[in-house]
Amino acid sequence: MNVLGIESSCDETACAVVQDGKKILSNVVATQIPFHQIYKGVVPEIASRKHAEWILPVVRQALQEASLSLDEIDAVAATNRPGLMGALLVGLTFGKTLAWAAGKPFIAVNHMLGHMYAAHLETDIAYPYIGLLVSGGHSIIAKVSGFDDLEILGTTIDDSVGEAFDKVAKFYGLGYPGGAVIDSLAKKGSSAAFSFPLPKIDKGEHRYDVSFSGLKTAVIHQAEQFLNKGYEKSAENIAASFQETACKTLVSRLLRAVEDTGLKTVVAGGGVAANSRLRALLAELPDVRCIFPPLKLCGDNGAMIAGVAYHFLQRGETSPMDTAACARIPQFKRGLANLEAFGRR
C-alpha cells in the first residue's frame, strides 16, 4: 500500500511516499530557513505563503522520485494538528482536495504521532517503550503502547526544550535555527564553564515533568552569577553549558520513567532528537536500549505522516472531508492515553 504524506505544520513544505508504513520511496523537504533567518524565528505569514507556493511542486517531485503516478497511490494523508494555523491549512486543504479529486481515502494525522513514529521507519521496534518527544513546541515523556496509544507521564510546565534553545540563541545573536547553532558551538566550548541550575521538580504527579524557563532566564539574564573561575563568558562556553544542563534535565526525568515502569527501551523523536549531546547522554544510560530516527527524519517530514496513516488504514479508519485544522492540542493529562489530544479530528 502506497501512502502519500504531506507535512506543513511549520516552516517545512514536505511530502513523501511510503510503502506499507515502512519503505520510504521518496521524501522531499523544502525548507524555508533562509526566509526566516533575518527575523531569527518563524514568521507565520511568510510560512503560509511559501507553503502555498511550494506545495504543488513538492508533491509532484515526491511522486516523481517514487516513480509512481497518482493512480498508483492508495491513500493521501496530511498533518492537521498542532502547528501554525495558516501553514496547517495549506497542507491539509491540498491533501483533502487531492484525495477527493483522485478518489482516494484521506487520513488526517497528528504531527506529534508522526514524530514518535519516525524511528519506526528504519528500525523494528516492539511496543511498549518509553518515548521522548522533544521539539520546538513540545517536551513529552510517555509510555508508548501503540502508534496512537501514548500515556503521558511528564511534559514541560513552561517552555519546551526547543523553544529554550531558540530563545537563548536569539538573545546572544548566535544564529538561526537555534538548536543546530548551539549544538555546533557547544563542540568548541566547555560544559564546565557555567554551573546553570537544574529545575527542582521532584514530587507527586510532577515527578517526570521538566522546566526550562528558569534555565533560560539564568542563561540570558544571570550568566555571570553562574560563571566558574578560570573560564570566560564566550558564546562557545555558554552554548556548551546551557546544552549540557538542558539535556541532563531531560535525561534525569527520562531515567525516572525507565526505572519506575521497568521498560528498558527508549525511543526519541522530534527536532531536538538530532542534538548530538542528547544522543550521547541517552546512549550512556546503563542497560537501556536507545533508538533514534536518522537525522533526516528528526525534523518535519512527510514520511512520518504517511507511516502513521498506513496504520490507521490498516484498522479501516479514514478522515472525513470536513476534518479541521487545529493549531493547538488540549492540555496534556496524565493517566490514560490522550485520545482527545492525539486524535485526528
Coordinates of C-alpha atoms in Angstrom, one line a residue:
M1 CA 0.0 0.0 0.0
N2 CA 1.5 3.3 -1.1
V3 CA 0.6 6.3 1.1
L4 CA 1.4 9.9 0.1
G5 CA 2.0 12.0 3.2
I6 CA 2.0 15.8 3.4
E7 CA 3.5 17.8 6.3
S8 CA 3.2 21.6 6.5
S9 CA 2.7 22.4 10.2
C10 CA 5.5 25.0 10.5
D11 CA 8.3 26.1 8.1
E12 CA 9.0 22.9 6.1
T13 CA 6.9 22.0 3.0
A14 CA 7.3 18.3 2.9
C15 CA 5.8 15.3 1.0
A16 CA 6.8 11.7 0.9
V17 CA 5.5 8.3 -0.4
V18 CA 5.8 5.4 2.0
Q19 CA 5.0 1.8 1.2
D20 CA 3.3 -0.4 3.8
G21 CA 4.2 2.0 6.6
K22 CA 7.9 1.3 6.4
K23 CA 9.6 1.6 3.0
I24 CA 10.3 5.2 2.1
L25 CA 10.0 5.6 -1.7
S26 CA 10.6 9.3 -1.7
N27 CA 11.0 12.0 1.0
V28 CA 11.0 15.6 -0.2
V29 CA 11.5 18.5 2.2
A30 CA 11.6 22.2 1.0
T31 CA 13.0 24.3 3.9
Q32 CA 12.1 27.9 4.5
I33 CA 15.0 28.7 6.8
P34 CA 16.6 31.3 4.5
F35 CA 13.3 33.3 4.5
H36 CA 13.0 33.3 8.3
Q37 CA 16.7 33.8 9.3
I38 CA 16.5 37.6 9.1
Y39 CA 13.8 37.6 11.7
K40 CA 15.6 35.0 13.9
G41 CA 12.4 32.9 14.1
V42 CA 9.5 31.6 12.0
V43 CA 7.1 34.3 10.7
P44 CA 3.7 32.6 10.3
E45 CA 2.6 34.8 7.3
I46 CA 5.7 34.1 5.4
A47 CA 5.5 30.4 6.2
S48 CA 1.9 30.2 4.9
R49 CA 2.7 31.9 1.7
K50 CA 5.7 29.7 1.0
H51 CA 3.7 26.6 1.6
A52 CA 1.1 27.8 -0.9
E53 CA 3.8 28.5 -3.4
W54 CA 5.7 25.2 -3.0
I55 CA 3.1 22.6 -2.1
L56 CA 2.3 21.5 -5.7
P57 CA 5.9 21.2 -7.0
V58 CA 6.9 19.4 -3.8
V59 CA 4.1 16.8 -4.2
R60 CA 4.9 16.4 -7.9
Q61 CA 8.6 15.8 -7.0
A62 CA 7.7 13.2 -4.4
L63 CA 5.6 11.3 -6.9
Q64 CA 8.4 11.5 -9.5
E65 CA 11.1 10.3 -7.1
A66 CA 8.9 7.4 -6.0
S67 CA 8.4 6.6 -9.7
L68 CA 4.6 6.4 -9.2
S69 CA 1.6 8.1 -10.7
L70 CA -1.2 9.5 -8.6
D71 CA -3.3 6.5 -9.8
E72 CA -0.8 4.2 -8.0
I73 CA -1.2 6.0 -4.7
D74 CA -3.6 4.1 -2.4
A75 CA -4.3 7.0 0.1
V76 CA -3.4 10.6 0.9
A77 CA -2.5 11.8 4.4
A78 CA -1.8 15.3 5.8
T79 CA -1.0 16.9 9.1
N80 CA -4.0 18.6 10.7
R81 CA -2.6 19.4 14.2
P82 CA -0.8 21.0 16.0
G83 CA 1.1 23.9 14.3
L84 CA 0.7 27.3 12.7
M85 CA -2.9 27.5 11.6
G86 CA -2.2 29.1 8.2
A87 CA 0.6 26.6 7.5
L88 CA -1.5 23.7 8.5
L89 CA -4.4 24.8 6.3
V90 CA -2.3 24.8 3.2
G91 CA -1.2 21.2 3.5
L92 CA -4.5 19.9 4.9
T93 CA -6.6 21.6 2.2
F94 CA -4.3 20.4 -0.5
G95 CA -4.3 16.9 0.8
K96 CA -8.1 16.7 1.1
T97 CA -8.5 18.2 -2.3
L98 CA -6.0 15.8 -3.9
A99 CA -7.7 12.8 -2.2
W100 CA -11.2 13.9 -3.3
A101 CA -10.1 14.6 -6.9
A102 CA -8.3 11.3 -7.2
G103 CA -11.0 9.3 -5.4
K104 CA -8.5 8.2 -2.7
P105 CA -9.1 7.7 1.1
F106 CA -7.9 10.7 3.2
I107 CA -6.3 10.4 6.6
A108 CA -5.5 13.4 8.9
V109 CA -2.5 12.8 11.2
N110 CA -1.4 14.4 14.4
H111 CA 2.1 15.9 13.9
M112 CA 3.3 14.6 17.3
L113 CA 2.3 11.0 16.5
G114 CA 4.4 11.4 13.3
H115 CA 7.5 12.4 15.3
M116 CA 7.0 9.5 17.7
Y117 CA 6.7 7.1 14.7
A118 CA 9.7 8.4 12.8
A119 CA 12.2 5.9 14.3
H120 CA 9.9 3.0 13.2
L121 CA 10.5 3.8 9.6
E122 CA 14.1 2.4 9.8
T123 CA 14.1 0.2 12.9
D124 CA 11.8 -2.6 14.0
I125 CA 10.6 -1.5 17.5
A126 CA 8.4 -3.6 19.8
Y127 CA 5.8 -1.9 22.0
P128 CA 5.6 -0.8 24.8
Y129 CA 8.5 1.6 25.3
I130 CA 9.3 5.0 26.8
G131 CA 9.0 7.7 24.3
L132 CA 10.9 11.0 24.4
L133 CA 9.3 13.6 22.1
V134 CA 11.2 16.8 22.0
S135 CA 10.7 19.6 19.5
G136 CA 10.3 23.4 19.3
G137 CA 6.8 23.2 20.7
H138 CA 6.8 20.1 22.9
S139 CA 8.7 18.2 25.6
I140 CA 6.9 14.9 26.4
I141 CA 7.9 11.7 28.2
A142 CA 5.3 9.0 27.6
K143 CA 4.7 5.3 27.8
V144 CA 4.0 4.3 24.2
S145 CA 1.9 1.1 23.7
G146 CA 0.9 1.6 20.1
F147 CA 1.3 4.0 17.2
D148 CA -1.5 6.2 18.5
D149 CA -1.5 5.0 22.1
L150 CA 0.6 7.3 24.3
E151 CA 0.2 7.6 28.0
I152 CA 1.6 10.9 29.0
L153 CA 3.9 10.6 32.1
G154 CA 5.5 14.0 32.0
T155 CA 5.7 17.2 30.0
T156 CA 7.1 20.7 30.4
I157 CA 5.4 23.0 32.9
D158 CA 6.6 26.1 30.9
D159 CA 8.9 26.3 27.9
S160 CA 9.7 23.4 25.6
V161 CA 13.3 22.5 25.2
G162 CA 13.4 23.5 21.6
E163 CA 11.9 26.9 22.5
A164 CA 14.6 27.4 25.1
F165 CA 17.3 26.7 22.6
D166 CA 15.9 29.1 20.1
K167 CA 15.4 31.9 22.6
V168 CA 19.0 31.6 24.0
A169 CA 20.4 31.6 20.5
K170 CA 18.3 34.7 19.6
F171 CA 19.3 36.7 22.7
Y172 CA 23.0 36.2 22.1
G173 CA 22.7 36.6 18.3
L174 CA 24.1 33.1 17.7
G175 CA 22.1 32.4 14.6
Y176 CA 19.0 30.6 13.4
P177 CA 17.8 27.9 13.8
G178 CA 18.9 28.0 17.4
G179 CA 19.2 24.3 18.2
A180 CA 21.6 23.5 15.4
V181 CA 23.7 26.6 16.1
I182 CA 24.1 25.9 19.8
D183 CA 24.9 22.2 19.1
S184 CA 27.7 23.3 16.8
L185 CA 29.1 25.9 19.1
A186 CA 28.9 23.6 22.1
K187 CA 31.5 21.3 20.5
K188 CA 34.0 24.2 20.8
G189 CA 33.2 25.2 24.3
S190 CA 33.3 23.7 27.8
S191 CA 30.2 22.5 29.6
A192 CA 32.0 23.1 32.9
A193 CA 32.3 26.9 32.3
F194 CA 28.9 27.7 33.8
S195 CA 27.0 25.9 36.6
F196 CA 23.5 26.6 35.5
P197 CA 20.7 25.4 37.8
L198 CA 18.7 22.3 37.3
P199 CA 14.9 22.5 37.9
K200 CA 13.6 21.3 41.2
I201 CA 10.6 19.3 40.3
D202 CA 10.7 16.0 42.2
K203 CA 7.4 15.1 43.8
G204 CA 3.9 13.7 43.0
E205 CA 2.4 14.0 39.6
H206 CA 5.3 16.3 38.5
R207 CA 7.9 13.6 39.0
Y208 CA 8.5 13.3 35.3
D209 CA 7.9 16.9 34.3
V210 CA 10.6 19.3 33.1
S211 CA 11.0 23.0 33.2
F212 CA 13.2 25.3 31.1
S213 CA 12.0 28.8 32.0
G214 CA 14.4 29.1 34.9
L215 CA 17.3 27.8 32.9
K216 CA 16.6 30.2 30.1
T217 CA 16.4 33.1 32.5
A218 CA 19.7 32.1 34.1
V219 CA 21.5 31.8 30.8
I220 CA 20.1 35.1 29.3
H221 CA 20.0 37.4 32.3
Q222 CA 22.2 35.9 35.1
A223 CA 25.0 34.2 33.3
E224 CA 27.7 36.0 35.2
Q225 CA 26.4 34.6 38.5
F226 CA 27.0 31.0 37.3
L227 CA 30.4 31.5 35.6
N228 CA 33.0 29.3 37.2
K229 CA 36.6 30.6 37.9
G230 CA 39.1 30.1 35.1
Y231 CA 36.5 30.3 32.3
E232 CA 35.4 33.1 30.0
K233 CA 31.9 34.2 29.1
S234 CA 32.2 33.1 25.4
A235 CA 29.5 32.0 23.1
E236 CA 31.0 28.6 22.9
N237 CA 31.1 28.2 26.7
I238 CA 27.6 29.5 27.1
A239 CA 26.3 27.1 24.4
A240 CA 28.1 24.1 25.9
S241 CA 27.0 24.7 29.5
F242 CA 23.4 25.5 28.5
Q243 CA 23.1 22.5 26.3
E244 CA 24.6 20.2 28.9
T245 CA 22.1 21.4 31.6
A246 CA 19.1 21.2 29.2
C247 CA 19.9 17.7 28.1
K248 CA 20.6 16.4 31.6
T249 CA 17.3 17.8 32.7
L250 CA 15.5 15.7 30.1
V251 CA 17.6 12.6 30.7
S252 CA 17.1 12.7 34.5
R253 CA 13.3 12.6 34.1
L254 CA 13.5 10.0 31.4
L255 CA 15.6 7.8 33.6
R256 CA 13.0 8.0 36.4
A257 CA 10.3 6.8 33.9
V258 CA 12.5 3.9 32.8
E259 CA 13.2 2.9 36.4
D260 CA 9.5 3.2 37.5
T261 CA 8.0 1.4 34.5
G262 CA 10.7 -1.2 34.1
L263 CA 10.7 -0.5 30.3
K264 CA 14.2 -0.7 29.0
T265 CA 13.7 0.7 25.5
V266 CA 13.7 4.5 24.9
V267 CA 12.7 5.9 21.5
A268 CA 13.3 9.6 20.8
G269 CA 11.6 11.8 18.2
G270 CA 11.3 15.4 17.2
G271 CA 13.8 18.1 16.0
V272 CA 15.7 18.1 19.3
A273 CA 16.3 14.4 19.0
A274 CA 19.0 15.4 16.5
N275 CA 21.0 17.1 19.2
S276 CA 24.4 15.3 19.5
R277 CA 24.8 15.8 23.2
L278 CA 21.3 14.4 24.0
R279 CA 22.1 11.4 21.8
A280 CA 25.4 10.8 23.6
L281 CA 23.8 11.1 27.1
L282 CA 21.0 8.7 26.2
A283 CA 23.4 6.2 24.7
E284 CA 25.3 6.2 28.0
L285 CA 22.3 5.0 30.0
P286 CA 23.1 1.6 31.6
D287 CA 21.0 -1.4 30.5
V288 CA 18.8 0.8 28.3
R289 CA 18.3 0.5 24.5
C290 CA 18.0 3.9 23.0
I291 CA 16.7 4.3 19.5
F292 CA 16.8 7.5 17.4
P293 CA 15.4 8.4 14.0
P294 CA 18.1 9.1 11.4
L295 CA 18.9 12.8 11.3
K296 CA 16.8 13.3 8.1
L297 CA 13.7 12.1 9.9
C298 CA 14.1 14.1 13.2
G299 CA 12.9 17.3 11.6
D300 CA 9.4 17.8 10.0
N301 CA 8.9 15.4 7.1
G302 CA 6.1 13.7 5.1
A303 CA 7.4 10.2 5.6
M304 CA 6.4 10.1 9.3
I305 CA 2.9 11.3 8.4
A306 CA 2.5 8.7 5.7
G307 CA 3.8 6.0 8.1
V308 CA 1.2 6.7 10.7
A309 CA -1.6 7.0 8.2
Y310 CA -0.8 3.5 6.9
H311 CA -1.6 2.0 10.4
F312 CA -4.9 3.9 10.6
L313 CA -5.8 2.5 7.1
Q314 CA -4.9 -1.0 8.4
R315 CA -7.6 -0.5 11.0
G316 CA -10.1 0.7 8.4
E317 CA -10.0 4.3 9.7
T318 CA -10.1 7.3 7.5
S319 CA -11.0 11.0 8.0
P320 CA -14.0 12.9 6.7
M321 CA -13.5 15.8 4.3
D322 CA -14.7 18.3 6.9
T323 CA -11.7 17.4 9.2
A324 CA -10.5 20.7 10.6
A325 CA -7.0 22.0 11.3
C326 CA -6.2 22.7 15.0
A327 CA -3.3 25.0 15.9
R328 CA -3.1 23.7 19.5
I329 CA -4.0 20.5 21.2
P330 CA -5.7 20.2 24.6
Q331 CA -3.6 20.4 27.7
F332 CA -1.9 17.1 28.3
K333 CA -3.3 15.0 31.1
R334 CA -1.7 12.2 32.9
G335 CA -3.1 8.7 33.0
L336 CA -4.9 7.1 30.1
A337 CA -3.8 7.9 26.5
N338 CA -4.9 11.3 25.4
L339 CA -7.3 10.4 22.6
E340 CA -8.6 14.0 22.6
A341 CA -5.2 15.5 22.3
F342 CA -3.8 12.9 19.9
G343 CA -7.0 12.4 17.9
R344 CA -7.2 13.4 14.3
R345 CA -10.5 15.4 14.4

